[in-house]
Tab-separated table of C-alpha atoms in Angstrom:
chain	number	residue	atom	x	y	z
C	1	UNK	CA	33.620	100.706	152.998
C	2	UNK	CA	33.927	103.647	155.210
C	3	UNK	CA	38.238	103.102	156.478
C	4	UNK	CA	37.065	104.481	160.189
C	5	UNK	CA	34.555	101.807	159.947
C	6	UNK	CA	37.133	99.016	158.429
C	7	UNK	CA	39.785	100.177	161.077
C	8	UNK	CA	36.926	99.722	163.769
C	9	UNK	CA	36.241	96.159	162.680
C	10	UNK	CA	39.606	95.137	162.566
C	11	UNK	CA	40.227	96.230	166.505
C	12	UNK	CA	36.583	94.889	167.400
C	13	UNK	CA	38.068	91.194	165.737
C	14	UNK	CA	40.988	91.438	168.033
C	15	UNK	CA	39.406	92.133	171.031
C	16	UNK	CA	36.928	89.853	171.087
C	17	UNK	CA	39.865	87.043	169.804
C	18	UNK	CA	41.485	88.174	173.209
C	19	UNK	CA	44.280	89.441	171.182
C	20	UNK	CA	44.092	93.279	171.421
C	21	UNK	CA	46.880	94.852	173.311
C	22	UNK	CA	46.679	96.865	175.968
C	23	UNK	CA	50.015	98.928	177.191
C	24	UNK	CA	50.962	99.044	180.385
C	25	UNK	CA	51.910	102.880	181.102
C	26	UNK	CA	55.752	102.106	183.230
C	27	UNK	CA	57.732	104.713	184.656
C	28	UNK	CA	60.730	102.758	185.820
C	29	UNK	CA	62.849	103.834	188.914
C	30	UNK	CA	66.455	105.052	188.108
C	31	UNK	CA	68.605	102.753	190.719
C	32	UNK	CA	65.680	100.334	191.854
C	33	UNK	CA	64.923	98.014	188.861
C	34	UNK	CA	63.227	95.932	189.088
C	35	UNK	CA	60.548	98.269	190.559
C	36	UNK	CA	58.383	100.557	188.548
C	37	UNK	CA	55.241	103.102	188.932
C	38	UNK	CA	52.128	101.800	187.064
C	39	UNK	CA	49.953	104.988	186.062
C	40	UNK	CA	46.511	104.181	185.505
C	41	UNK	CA	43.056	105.733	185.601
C	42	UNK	CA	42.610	105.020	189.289
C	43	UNK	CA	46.063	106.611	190.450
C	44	UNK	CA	49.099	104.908	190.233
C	45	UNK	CA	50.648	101.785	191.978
C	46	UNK	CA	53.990	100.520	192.692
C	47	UNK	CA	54.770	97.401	190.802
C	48	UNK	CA	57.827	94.834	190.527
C	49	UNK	CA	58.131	94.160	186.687
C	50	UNK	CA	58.914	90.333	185.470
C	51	UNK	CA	58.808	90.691	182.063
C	52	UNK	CA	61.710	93.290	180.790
C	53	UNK	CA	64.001	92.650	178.138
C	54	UNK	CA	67.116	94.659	180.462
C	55	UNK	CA	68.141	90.971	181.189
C	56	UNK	CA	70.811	92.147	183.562
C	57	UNK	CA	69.387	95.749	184.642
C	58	UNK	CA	72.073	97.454	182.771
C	59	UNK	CA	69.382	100.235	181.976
C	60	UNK	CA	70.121	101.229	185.586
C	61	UNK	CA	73.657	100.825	185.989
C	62	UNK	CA	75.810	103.814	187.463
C	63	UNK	CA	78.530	103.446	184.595
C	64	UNK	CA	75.973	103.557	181.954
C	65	UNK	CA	73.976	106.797	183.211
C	66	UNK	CA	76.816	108.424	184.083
C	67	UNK	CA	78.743	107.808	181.074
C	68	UNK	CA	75.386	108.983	179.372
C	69	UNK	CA	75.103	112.232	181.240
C	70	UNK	CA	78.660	112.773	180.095
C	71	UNK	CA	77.845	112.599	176.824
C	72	UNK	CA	74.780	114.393	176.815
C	73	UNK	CA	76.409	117.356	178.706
C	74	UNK	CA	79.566	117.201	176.096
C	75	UNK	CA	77.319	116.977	173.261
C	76	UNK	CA	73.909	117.902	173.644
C	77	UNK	CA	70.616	116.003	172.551
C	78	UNK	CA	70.527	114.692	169.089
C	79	UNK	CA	73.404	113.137	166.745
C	80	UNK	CA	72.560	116.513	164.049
C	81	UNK	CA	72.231	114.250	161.140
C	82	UNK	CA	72.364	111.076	159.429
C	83	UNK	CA	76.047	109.046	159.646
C	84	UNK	CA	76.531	110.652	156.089
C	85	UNK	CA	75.416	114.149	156.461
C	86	UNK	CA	76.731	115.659	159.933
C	87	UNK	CA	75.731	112.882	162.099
C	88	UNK	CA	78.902	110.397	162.778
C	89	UNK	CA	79.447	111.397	166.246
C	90	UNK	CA	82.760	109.990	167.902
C	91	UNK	CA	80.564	108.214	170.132
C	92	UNK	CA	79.360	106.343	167.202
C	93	UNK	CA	82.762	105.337	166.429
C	94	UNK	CA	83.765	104.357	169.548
C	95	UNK	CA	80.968	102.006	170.287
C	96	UNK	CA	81.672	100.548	166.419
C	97	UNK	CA	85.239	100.024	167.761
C	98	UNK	CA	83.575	98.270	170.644
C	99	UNK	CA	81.759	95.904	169.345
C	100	UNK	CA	83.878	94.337	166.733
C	101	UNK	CA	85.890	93.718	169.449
C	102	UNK	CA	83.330	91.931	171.485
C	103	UNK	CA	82.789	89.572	168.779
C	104	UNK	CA	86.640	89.580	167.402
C	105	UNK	CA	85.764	90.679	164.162
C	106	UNK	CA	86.984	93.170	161.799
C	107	UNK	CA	84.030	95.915	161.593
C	108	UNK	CA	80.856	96.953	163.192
C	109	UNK	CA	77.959	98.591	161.809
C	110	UNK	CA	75.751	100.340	164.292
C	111	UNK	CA	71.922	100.781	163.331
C	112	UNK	CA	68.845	102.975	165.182
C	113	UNK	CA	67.389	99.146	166.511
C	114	UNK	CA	68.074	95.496	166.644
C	115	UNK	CA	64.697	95.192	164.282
C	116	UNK	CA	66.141	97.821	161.737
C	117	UNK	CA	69.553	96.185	161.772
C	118	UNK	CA	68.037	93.282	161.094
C	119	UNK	CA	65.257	94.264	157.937
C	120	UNK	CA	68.387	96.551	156.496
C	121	UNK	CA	71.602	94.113	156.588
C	122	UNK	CA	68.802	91.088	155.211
C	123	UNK	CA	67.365	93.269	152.538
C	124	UNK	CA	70.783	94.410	151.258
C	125	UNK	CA	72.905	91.204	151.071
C	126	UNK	CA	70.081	89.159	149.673
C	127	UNK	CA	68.701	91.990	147.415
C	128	UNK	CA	72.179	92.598	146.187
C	129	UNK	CA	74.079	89.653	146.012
C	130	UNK	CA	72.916	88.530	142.394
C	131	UNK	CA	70.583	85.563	142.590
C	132	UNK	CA	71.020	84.948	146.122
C	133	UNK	CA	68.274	82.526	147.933
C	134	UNK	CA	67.659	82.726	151.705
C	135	UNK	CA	67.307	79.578	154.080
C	136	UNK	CA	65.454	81.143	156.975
C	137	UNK	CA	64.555	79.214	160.032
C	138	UNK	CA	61.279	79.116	160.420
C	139	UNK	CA	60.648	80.730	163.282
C	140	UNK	CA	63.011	83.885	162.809
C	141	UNK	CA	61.947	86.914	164.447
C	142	UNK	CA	59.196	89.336	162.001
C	143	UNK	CA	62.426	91.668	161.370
C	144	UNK	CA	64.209	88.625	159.680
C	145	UNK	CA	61.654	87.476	157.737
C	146	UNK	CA	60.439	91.529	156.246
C	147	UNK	CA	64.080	91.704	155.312
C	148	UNK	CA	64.626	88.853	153.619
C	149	UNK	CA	61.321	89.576	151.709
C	150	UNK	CA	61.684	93.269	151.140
C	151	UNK	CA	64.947	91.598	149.079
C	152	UNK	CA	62.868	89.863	146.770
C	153	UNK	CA	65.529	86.976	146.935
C	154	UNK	CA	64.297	83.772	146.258
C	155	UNK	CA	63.449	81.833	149.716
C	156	UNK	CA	63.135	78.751	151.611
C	157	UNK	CA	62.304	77.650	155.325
C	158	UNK	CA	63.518	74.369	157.478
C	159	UNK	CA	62.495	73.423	160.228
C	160	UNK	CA	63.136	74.694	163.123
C	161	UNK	CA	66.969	73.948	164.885
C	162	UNK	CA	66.963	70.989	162.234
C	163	UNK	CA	70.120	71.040	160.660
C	164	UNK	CA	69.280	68.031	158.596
C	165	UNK	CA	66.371	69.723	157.223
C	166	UNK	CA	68.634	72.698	156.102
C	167	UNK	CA	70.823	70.175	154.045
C	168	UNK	CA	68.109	68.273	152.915
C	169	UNK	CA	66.712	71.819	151.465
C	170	UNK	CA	69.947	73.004	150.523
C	171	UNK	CA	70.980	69.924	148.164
C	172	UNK	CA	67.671	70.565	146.125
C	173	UNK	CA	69.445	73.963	145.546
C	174	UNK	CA	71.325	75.151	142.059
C	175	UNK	CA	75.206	74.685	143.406
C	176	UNK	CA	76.309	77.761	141.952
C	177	UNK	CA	74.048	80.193	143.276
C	178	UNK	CA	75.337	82.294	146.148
C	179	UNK	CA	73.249	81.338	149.147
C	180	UNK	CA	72.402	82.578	152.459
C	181	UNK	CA	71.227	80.657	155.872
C	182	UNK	CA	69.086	83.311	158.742
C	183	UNK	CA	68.784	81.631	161.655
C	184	UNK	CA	68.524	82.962	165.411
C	185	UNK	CA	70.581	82.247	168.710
C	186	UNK	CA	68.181	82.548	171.804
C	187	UNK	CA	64.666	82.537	170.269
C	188	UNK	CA	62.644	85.042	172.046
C	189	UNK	CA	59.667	83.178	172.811
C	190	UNK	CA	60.547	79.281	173.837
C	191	UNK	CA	63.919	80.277	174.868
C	192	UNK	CA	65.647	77.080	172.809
C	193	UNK	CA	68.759	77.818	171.932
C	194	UNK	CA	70.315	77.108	167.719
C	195	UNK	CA	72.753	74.491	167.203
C	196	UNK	CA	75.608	77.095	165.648
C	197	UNK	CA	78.149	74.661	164.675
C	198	UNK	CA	76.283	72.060	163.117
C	199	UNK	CA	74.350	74.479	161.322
C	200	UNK	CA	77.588	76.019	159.753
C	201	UNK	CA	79.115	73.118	158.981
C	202	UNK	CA	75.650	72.603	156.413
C	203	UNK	CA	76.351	75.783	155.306
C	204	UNK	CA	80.510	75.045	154.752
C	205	UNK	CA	79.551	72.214	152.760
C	206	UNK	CA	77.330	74.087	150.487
C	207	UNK	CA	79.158	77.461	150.515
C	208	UNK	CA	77.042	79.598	151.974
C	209	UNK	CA	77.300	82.335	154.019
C	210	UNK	CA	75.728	82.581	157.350
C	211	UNK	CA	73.421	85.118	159.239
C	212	UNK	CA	73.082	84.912	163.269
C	213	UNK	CA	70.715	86.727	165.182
C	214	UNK	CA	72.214	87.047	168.796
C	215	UNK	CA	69.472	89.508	170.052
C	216	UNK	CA	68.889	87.580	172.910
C	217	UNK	CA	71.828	86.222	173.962
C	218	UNK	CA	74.678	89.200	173.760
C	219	UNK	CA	75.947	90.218	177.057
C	220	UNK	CA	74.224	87.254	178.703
C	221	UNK	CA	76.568	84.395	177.667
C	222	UNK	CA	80.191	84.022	176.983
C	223	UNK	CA	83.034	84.569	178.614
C	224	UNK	CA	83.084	88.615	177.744
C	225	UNK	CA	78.957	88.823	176.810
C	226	UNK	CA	79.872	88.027	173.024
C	227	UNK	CA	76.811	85.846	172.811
C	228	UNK	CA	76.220	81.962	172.317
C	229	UNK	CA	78.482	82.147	169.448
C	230	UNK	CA	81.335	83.230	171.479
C	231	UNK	CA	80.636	80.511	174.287
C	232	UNK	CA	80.661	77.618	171.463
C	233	UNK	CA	83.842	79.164	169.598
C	234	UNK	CA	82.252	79.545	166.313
C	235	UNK	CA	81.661	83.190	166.085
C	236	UNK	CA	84.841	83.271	163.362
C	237	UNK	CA	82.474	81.012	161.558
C	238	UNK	CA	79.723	83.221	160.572
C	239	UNK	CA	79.380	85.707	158.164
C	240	UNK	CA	77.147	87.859	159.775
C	241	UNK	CA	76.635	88.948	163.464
C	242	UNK	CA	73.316	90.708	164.281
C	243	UNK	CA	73.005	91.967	167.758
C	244	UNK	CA	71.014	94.650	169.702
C	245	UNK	CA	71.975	97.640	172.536
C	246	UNK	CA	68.370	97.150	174.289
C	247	UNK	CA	68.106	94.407	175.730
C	248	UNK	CA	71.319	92.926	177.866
C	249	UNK	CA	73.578	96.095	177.228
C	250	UNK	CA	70.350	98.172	178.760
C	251	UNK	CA	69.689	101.225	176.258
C	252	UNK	CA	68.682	101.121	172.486
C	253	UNK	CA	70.018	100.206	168.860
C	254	UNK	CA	70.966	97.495	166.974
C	255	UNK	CA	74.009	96.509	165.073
C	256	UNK	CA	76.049	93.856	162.766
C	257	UNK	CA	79.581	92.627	162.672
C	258	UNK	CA	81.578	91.090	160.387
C	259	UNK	CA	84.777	91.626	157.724
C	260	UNK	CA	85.435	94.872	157.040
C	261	UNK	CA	84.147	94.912	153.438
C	262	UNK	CA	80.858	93.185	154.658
C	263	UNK	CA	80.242	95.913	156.616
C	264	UNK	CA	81.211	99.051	154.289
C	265	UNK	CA	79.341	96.781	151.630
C	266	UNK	CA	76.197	97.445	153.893
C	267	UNK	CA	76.961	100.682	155.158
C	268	UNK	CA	77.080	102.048	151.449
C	269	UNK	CA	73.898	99.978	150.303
C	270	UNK	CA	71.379	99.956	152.971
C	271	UNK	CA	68.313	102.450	152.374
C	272	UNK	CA	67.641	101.818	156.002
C	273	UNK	CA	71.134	102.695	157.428
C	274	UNK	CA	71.671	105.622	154.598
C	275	UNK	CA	68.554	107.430	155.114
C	276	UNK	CA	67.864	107.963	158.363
C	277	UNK	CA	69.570	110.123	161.804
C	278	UNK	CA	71.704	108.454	163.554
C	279	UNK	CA	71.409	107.561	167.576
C	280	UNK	CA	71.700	110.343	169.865
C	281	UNK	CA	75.678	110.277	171.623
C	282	UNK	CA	74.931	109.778	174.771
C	283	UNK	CA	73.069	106.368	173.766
C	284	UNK	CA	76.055	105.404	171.806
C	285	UNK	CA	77.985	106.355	175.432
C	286	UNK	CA	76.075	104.051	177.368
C	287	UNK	CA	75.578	101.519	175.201
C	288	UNK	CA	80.077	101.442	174.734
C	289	UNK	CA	79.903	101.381	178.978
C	290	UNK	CA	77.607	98.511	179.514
C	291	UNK	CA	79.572	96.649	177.091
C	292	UNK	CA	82.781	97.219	178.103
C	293	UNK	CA	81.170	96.548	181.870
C	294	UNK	CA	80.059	92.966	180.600
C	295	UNK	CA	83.110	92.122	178.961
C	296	UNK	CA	84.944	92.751	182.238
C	297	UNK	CA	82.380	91.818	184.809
C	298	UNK	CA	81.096	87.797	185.452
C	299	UNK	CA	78.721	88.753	187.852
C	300	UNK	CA	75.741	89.905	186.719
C	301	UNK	CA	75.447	87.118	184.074
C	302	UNK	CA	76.563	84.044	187.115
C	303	UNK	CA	73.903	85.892	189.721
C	304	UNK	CA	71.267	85.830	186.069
C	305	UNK	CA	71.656	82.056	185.997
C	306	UNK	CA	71.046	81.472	189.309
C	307	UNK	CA	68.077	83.210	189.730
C	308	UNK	CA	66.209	81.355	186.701
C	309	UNK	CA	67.358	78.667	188.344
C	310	UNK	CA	66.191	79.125	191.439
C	311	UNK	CA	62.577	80.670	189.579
C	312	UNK	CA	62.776	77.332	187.509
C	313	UNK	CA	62.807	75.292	190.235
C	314	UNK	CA	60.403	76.904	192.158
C	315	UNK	CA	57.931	76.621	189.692
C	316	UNK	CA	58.646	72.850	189.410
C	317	UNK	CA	57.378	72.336	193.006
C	318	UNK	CA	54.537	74.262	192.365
C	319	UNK	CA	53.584	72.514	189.292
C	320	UNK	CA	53.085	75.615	187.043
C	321	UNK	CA	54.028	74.448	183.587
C	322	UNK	CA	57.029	76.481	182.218
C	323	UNK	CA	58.165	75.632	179.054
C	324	UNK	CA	61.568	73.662	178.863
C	325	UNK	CA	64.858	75.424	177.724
C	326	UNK	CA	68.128	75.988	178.078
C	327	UNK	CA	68.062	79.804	178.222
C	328	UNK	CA	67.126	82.727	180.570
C	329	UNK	CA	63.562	82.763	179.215
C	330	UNK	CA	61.314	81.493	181.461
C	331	UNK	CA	57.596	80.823	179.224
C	332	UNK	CA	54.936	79.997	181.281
C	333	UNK	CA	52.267	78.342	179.396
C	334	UNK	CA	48.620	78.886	179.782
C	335	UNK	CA	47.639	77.975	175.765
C	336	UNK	CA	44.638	80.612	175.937
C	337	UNK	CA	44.861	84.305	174.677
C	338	UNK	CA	41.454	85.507	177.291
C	339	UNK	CA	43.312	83.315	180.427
C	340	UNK	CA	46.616	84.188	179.625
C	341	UNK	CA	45.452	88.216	179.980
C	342	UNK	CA	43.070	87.188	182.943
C	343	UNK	CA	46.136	85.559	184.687
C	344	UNK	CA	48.425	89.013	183.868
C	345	UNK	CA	45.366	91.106	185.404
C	346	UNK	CA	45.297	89.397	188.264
C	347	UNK	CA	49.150	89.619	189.274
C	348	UNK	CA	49.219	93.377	188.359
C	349	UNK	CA	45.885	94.078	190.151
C	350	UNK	CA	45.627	91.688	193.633
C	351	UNK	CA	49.584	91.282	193.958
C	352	UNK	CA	51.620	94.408	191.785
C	353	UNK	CA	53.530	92.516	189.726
C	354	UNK	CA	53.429	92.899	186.078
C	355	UNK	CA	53.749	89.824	183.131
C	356	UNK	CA	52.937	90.878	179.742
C	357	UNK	CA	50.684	87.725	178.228
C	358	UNK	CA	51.918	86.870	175.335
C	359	UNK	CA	49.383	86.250	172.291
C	360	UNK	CA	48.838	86.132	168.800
C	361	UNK	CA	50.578	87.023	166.324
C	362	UNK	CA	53.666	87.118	168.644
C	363	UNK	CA	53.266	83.040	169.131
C	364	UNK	CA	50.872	80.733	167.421
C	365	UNK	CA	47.326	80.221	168.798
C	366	UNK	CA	47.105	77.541	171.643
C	367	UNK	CA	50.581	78.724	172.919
C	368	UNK	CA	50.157	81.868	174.520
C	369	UNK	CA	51.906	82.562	178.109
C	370	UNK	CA	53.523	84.810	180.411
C	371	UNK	CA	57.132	85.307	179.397
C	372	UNK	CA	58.843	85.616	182.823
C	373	UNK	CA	62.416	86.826	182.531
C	374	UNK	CA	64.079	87.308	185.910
C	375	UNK	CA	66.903	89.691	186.666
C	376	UNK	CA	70.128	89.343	189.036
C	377	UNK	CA	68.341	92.162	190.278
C	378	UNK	CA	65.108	90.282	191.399
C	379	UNK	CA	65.604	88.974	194.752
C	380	UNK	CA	64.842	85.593	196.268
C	381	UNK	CA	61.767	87.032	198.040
C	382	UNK	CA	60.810	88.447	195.060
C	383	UNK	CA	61.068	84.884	193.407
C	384	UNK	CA	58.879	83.531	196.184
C	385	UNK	CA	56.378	86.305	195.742
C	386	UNK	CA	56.082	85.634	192.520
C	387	UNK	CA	55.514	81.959	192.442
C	388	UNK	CA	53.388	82.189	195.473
C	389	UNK	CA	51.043	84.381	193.574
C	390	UNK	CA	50.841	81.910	190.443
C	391	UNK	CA	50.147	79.358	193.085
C	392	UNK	CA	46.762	81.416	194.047
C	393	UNK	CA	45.940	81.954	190.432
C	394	UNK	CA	46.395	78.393	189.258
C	395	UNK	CA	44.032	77.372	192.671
C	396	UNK	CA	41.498	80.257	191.986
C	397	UNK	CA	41.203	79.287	188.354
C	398	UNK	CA	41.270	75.311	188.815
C	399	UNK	CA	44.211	75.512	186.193
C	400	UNK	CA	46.386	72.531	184.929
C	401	UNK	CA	49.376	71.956	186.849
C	402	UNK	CA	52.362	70.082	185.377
C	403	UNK	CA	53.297	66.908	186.533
């Protein structure tokens, strides 16, 4: 078969599934999130955004900019290198520094990306670790699960936030080989949050280490940002501490902390650490500012909870069904990929506001949605803008309401 041919087939499939993607061309306003420009073939519009992973609009924030303009004027564009070769700025170090303090550990390893931190520190420990099997929840994020199989450790999946299920896998298991559990935090899509501590007390009683994911949840809870980990105490229980600078913290990277030697044991292993340039300082700048911000400050993350709240409850008089959790994800479900994109055209078109739906392969089919994550920046007009306008969808469309 002809590939241009293949390649065509393949998009045609999506599309007509109602799970092509379409990108929404942003320019975000410095000072002003959550407001954006939408550029499109019939001129640009202004639009208030509703779906951003800058939780807490740190991307914005005066002491991150500034610190990054600092940087960029003290050292230029680029980092020059890899962390081997040239490329260890003091930046680098610094933010390292930072971080294992946020999450009182020993060491910090910083990566290009929360998804490459993630495939890198996964592939190494269980590639490595002699005869090492993986207990992945089964809904860990795609970077999780192409790590642990680029590994080629042996691996099993429980059920989701089922502790019991983990033991009940874990006892089938030979007792003497090392083992591994890879479980998430905040889970990106429902917004349920892991039980931490009775998932490391499984993995105490079978001597295994542990790997948390706290993409989603760093900067946003604890007392100092340090994650759901921090707010339950048990962050001196895990092995491994996976977090990300783009999301919360408002820029880009990822990272992992731990003991020192499981650190320098993946910073001298990982192919995907070794080989590749490091961040740009000024990133590394910002990123160590909106840290040490949210370790300081209460405020963003107290005004955050308040307005899902205040979204949440809104939506509940409305009867628009938004999925359940205990988290600053707001899901609403609409269970069909060709709605779910009708209902995101319609905001961004008729009332500038822009929801990504959320399809296949990203959640299983029958569950897409619009992830709504509100901002301490979105104001309560905003909030009743926004669930005004689903109002007038869910009446155009004769959709479901909840209960």
């Amino acid at each position: 078969m002809n590939h241009e041919i293949f390649f065509r087939k393949q998009l045609d499939d999506l599309k007509r599934e109602g799970n092509y993607r379409i990108f929404a061309d942003l320019e975000r306003h410095a000072g002003d999130f959550p407001r954006a420009t939408h550029h499109r073939e019939r001129g640009r519009k202004a639009v208030t955004v509703w779906c951003s992973n800058d939780y807490l609009g740190m991307g914005q924030h005066q002491a991150v900019i500034g610190a990054m303009h600092e940087a960029l004027d003290r050292c230029g564009a680029g980092a020059g290198g890899t962390r081997n070769i040239a490329g260890t700025n003091h930046y680098h170090v610094m933010l390292e520094r930072e971080l294992a303090d946020l999450h009182r550990t020993d060491s910090a390893l910083l990566f290009n990306s929360g998804y490459m931190s993630n495939w890198a520190t996964l592939s190494t420990l269980a590639g490595k670790v002699t005869g090492c099997i993986v207990l992945c929840d089964e809904l860990n994020h795609a970077s999780m699960i192409e790590g642990v199989r680029h590994s080629r450790a042996e691996k099993h999946i429980w059920r989701h936030n089922d502790p019991e299920d983990l033991r009940r896998k874990m006892a089938t298991l030979d007792p003497d080989r090392p083992k591994l559990v890879a479980f998430e935090s905040v889970y990106s899509m429902d917004g349920d949050i892991a039980p931490i501590a009775e998932i490391c007390d499984v993995a105490d009683e079978f001597g295994a280490m542990t790997y948390l994911d706290e993409v989603h949840a760093v900067g946003l809870y604890g007392p100092r940002g340090g994650g759901i980990s921090e707010r339950e105490g048990v962050a001196h229980r895990l092995t491994v501490i996976e977090g990300t600078l783009a999301k919360a913290f408002g820029v880009v990277g990822g990272y992992i902390a731990g003991s020192e030697v499981m650190c320098d044991f993946v910073r001298s292993f990982a192919s995907g650490f070794i080989f590749t340039t490091s961040l740009p300082p000024a990133v590394a700048a910002g990123a160590t500012a909106s840290i040490r911000h949210l370790k300081a400050s209460q405020a963003e993350r107290a005004r955050h909870q308040a307005q899902v709240a205040k979204l949440r409850a809104r939506l509940d008089a409305i009867g628009v069904p938004h999925y359940p959790n205990p988290s600053h994800i707001v899901p609403v479900m609409v269970g069909d990929p060709v709605l779910c994109k009708v209902i995101s055209d319609r905001l961004l078109d008729h009332f500038a506001m822009y929801v990504q739906p959320i399809n296949y392969p990203t959640v299983p089919r029958g569950t897409e949605r619009l992830r709504i994550t509100p901002s301490p920046l979105h104001s309560d007009e905003d909030i009743e803008k926004l669930v005004n306008a689903l109002g007038t969808i869910w009446a155009e469309l004769s959709l479901r309401r909840a209960a």
